[in-house]
mmCIF file of C-alpha atoms in Angstrom:
data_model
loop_
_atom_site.group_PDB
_atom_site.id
_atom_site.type_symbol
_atom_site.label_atom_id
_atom_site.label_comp_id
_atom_site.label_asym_id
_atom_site.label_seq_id
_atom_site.Cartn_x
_atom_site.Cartn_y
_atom_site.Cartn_z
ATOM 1 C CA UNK A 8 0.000 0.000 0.000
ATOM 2 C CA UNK A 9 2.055 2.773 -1.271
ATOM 3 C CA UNK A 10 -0.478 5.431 -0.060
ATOM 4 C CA UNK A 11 0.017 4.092 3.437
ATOM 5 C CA UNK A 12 3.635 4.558 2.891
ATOM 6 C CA UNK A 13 3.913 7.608 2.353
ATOM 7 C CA UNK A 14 1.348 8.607 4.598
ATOM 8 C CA UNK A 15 3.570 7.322 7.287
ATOM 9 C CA UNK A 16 6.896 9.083 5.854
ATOM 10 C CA UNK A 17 4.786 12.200 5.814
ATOM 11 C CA UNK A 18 4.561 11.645 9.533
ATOM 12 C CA UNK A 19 7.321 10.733 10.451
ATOM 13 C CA UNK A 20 9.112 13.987 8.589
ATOM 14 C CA UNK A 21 6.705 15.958 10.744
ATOM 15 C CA UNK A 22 7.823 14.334 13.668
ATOM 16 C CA UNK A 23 11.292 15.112 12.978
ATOM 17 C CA UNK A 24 10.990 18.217 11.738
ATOM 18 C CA UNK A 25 9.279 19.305 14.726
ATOM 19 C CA UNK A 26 11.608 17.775 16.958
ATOM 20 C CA UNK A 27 14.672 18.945 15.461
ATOM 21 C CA UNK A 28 13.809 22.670 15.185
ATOM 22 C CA UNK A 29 12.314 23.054 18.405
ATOM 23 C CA UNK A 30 15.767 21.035 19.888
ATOM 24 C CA UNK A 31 17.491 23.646 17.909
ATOM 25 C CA UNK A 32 15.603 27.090 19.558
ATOM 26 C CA UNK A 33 16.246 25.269 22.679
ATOM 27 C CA UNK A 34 19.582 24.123 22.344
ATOM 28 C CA UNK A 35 20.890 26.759 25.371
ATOM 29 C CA UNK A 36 18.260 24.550 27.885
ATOM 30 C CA UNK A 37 19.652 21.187 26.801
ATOM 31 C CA UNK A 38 22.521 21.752 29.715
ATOM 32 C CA UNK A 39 19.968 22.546 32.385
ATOM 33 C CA UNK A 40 17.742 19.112 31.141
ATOM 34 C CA UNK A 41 20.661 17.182 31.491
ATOM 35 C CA UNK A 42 21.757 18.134 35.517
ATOM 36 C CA UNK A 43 18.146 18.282 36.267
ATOM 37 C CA UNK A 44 17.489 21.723 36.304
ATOM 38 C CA UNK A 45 13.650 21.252 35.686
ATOM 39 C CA UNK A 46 13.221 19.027 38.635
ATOM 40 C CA UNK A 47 10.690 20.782 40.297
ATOM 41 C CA UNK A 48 9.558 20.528 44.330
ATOM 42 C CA UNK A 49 5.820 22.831 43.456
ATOM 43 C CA UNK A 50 4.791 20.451 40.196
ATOM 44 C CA UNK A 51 1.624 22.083 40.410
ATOM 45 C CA UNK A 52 3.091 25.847 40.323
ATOM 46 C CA UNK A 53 5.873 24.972 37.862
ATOM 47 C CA UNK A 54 2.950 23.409 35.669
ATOM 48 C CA UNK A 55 0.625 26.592 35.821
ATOM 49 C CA UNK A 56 3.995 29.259 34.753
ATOM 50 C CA UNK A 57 6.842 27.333 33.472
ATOM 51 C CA UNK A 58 9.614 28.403 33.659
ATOM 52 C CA UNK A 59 11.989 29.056 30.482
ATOM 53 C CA UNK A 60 14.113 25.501 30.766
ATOM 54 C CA UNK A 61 10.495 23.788 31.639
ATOM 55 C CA UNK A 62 8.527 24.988 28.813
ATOM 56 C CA UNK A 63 11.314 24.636 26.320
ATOM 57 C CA UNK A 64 11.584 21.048 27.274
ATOM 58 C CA UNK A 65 7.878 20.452 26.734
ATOM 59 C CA UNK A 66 7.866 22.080 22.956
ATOM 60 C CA UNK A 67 10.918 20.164 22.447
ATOM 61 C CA UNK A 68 12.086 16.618 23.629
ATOM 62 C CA UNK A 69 8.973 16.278 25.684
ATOM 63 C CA UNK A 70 6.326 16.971 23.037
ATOM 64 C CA UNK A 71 4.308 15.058 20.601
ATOM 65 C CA UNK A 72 7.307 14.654 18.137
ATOM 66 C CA UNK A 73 9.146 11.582 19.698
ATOM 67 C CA UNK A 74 5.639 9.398 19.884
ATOM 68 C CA UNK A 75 4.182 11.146 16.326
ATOM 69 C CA UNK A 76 7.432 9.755 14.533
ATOM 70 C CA UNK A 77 7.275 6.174 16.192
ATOM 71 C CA UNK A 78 3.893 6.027 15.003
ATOM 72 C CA UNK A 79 4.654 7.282 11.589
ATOM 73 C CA UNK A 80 7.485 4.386 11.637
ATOM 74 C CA UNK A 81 4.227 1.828 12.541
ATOM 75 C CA UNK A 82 2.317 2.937 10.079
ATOM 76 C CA UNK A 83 5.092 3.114 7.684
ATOM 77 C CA UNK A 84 5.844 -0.803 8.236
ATOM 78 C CA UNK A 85 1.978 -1.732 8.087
ATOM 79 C CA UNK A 86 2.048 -0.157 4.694
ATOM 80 C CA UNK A 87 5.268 -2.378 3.801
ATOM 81 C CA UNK A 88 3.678 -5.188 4.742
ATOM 82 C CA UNK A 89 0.371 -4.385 2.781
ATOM 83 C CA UNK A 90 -1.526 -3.260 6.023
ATOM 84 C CA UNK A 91 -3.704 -0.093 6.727
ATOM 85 C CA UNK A 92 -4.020 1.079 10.024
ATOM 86 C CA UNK A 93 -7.387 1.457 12.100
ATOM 87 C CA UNK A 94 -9.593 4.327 11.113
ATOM 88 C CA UNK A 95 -9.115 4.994 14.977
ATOM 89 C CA UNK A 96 -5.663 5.973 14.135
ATOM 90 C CA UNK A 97 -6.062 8.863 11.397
ATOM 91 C CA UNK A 98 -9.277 9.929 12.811
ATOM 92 C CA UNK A 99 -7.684 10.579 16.177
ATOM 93 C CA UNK A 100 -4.790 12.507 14.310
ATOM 94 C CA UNK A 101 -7.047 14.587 12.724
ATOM 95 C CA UNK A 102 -8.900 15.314 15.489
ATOM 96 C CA UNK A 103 -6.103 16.445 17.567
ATOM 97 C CA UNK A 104 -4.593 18.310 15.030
ATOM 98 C CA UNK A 105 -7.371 20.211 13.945
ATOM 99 C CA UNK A 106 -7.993 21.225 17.449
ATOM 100 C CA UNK A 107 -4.468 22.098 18.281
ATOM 101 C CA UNK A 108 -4.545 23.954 15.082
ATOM 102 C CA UNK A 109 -7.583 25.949 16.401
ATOM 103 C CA UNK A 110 -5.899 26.840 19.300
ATOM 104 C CA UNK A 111 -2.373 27.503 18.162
ATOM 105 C CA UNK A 112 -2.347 29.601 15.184
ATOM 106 C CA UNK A 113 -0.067 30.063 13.669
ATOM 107 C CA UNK A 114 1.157 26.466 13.952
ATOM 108 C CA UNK A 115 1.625 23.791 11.322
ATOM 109 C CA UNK A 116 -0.613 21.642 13.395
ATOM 110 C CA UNK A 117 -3.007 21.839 10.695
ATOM 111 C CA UNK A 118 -0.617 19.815 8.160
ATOM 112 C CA UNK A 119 -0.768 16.509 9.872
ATOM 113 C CA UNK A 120 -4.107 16.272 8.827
ATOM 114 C CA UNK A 121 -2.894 15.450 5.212
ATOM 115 C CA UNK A 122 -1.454 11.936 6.151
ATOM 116 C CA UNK A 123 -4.228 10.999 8.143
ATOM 117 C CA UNK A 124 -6.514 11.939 5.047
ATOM 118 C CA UNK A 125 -4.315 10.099 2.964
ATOM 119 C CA UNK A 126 -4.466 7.120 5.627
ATOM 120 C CA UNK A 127 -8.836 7.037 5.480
ATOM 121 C CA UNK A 128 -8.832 7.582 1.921
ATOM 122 C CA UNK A 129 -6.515 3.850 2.094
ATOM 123 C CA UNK A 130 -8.668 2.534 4.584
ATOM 124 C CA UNK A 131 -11.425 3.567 2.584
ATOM 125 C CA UNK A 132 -9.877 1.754 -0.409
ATOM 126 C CA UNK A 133 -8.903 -1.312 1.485
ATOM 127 C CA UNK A 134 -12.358 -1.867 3.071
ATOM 128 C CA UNK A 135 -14.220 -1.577 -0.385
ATOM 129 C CA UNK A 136 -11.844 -4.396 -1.596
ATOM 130 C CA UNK A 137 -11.859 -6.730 0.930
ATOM 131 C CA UNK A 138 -15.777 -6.326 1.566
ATOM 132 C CA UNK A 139 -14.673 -5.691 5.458
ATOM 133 C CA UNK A 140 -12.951 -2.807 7.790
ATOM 134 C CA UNK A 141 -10.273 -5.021 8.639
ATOM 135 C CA UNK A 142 -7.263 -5.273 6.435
ATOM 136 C CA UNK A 143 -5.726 -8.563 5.180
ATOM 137 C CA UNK A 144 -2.581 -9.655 4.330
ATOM 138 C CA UNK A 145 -1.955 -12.906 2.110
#
């Protein structure tokens, strides 16, 4: 399933991409991570106004980017193997991207919702095929 493919490379570039710049603007944190500088006694307090090091870690290493791109990867092999994810999967992207999108603006939020398109138009495909929602292989 080529579709599902590159639906899944799509994601995983996001993933990266994401990762990597945001690692990059925060690059002058990365010391503070590492000696446990965000290590906080008031959780509750830090949570409500991080501070600099805190929040840079959460648009960073701690966001969505790390977990988006090991999906991607998944969905990536499913495709190699002639599999198309659960319409759980891209519906739940789209859903939190679109809504992320609505609240963050600008963002590029609004972009992942082209692989998960790509990923129901598959499942879409595969289920008219097969005569069932479940995809097959062999």
């Amino acid at each position: 399933m080529r579709s599902v493919v590159w639906a899944g490379g799509v994601i995983v570039f996001l993933a990266c991409a994401h990762t990597l710049v945001t690692l990059a603007v925060s690059a002058r944190h990365i010391p503070s991570w590492l000696q446990g500088g965000m290590w906080a006694p008031d959780l509750f307090a830090t949570l409500a106004a991080p501070p600099p090091v805190t929040g840079a870690f959460w648009i960073s290493w701690g966001s969505f980017g790390v977990p988006l791109g090991l999906l991607g990867a998944l969905v990536v092999r499913m495709g190699r193997a002639g599999q198309v994810p659960p319409l759980y999967v891209p519906c739940g992207i789209t859903a939190w991207c679109l809504v992320a999108a609505v609240c963050f603006e600008p963002s590029p939020f609004a972009t992942a919702a082209i692989p998960s398109i790509m990923l129901m138009l598959a499942w879409r495909r595969r289920r008219a095929e097969t005569g069932t929602a479940v995809a097959r292989v062999g």
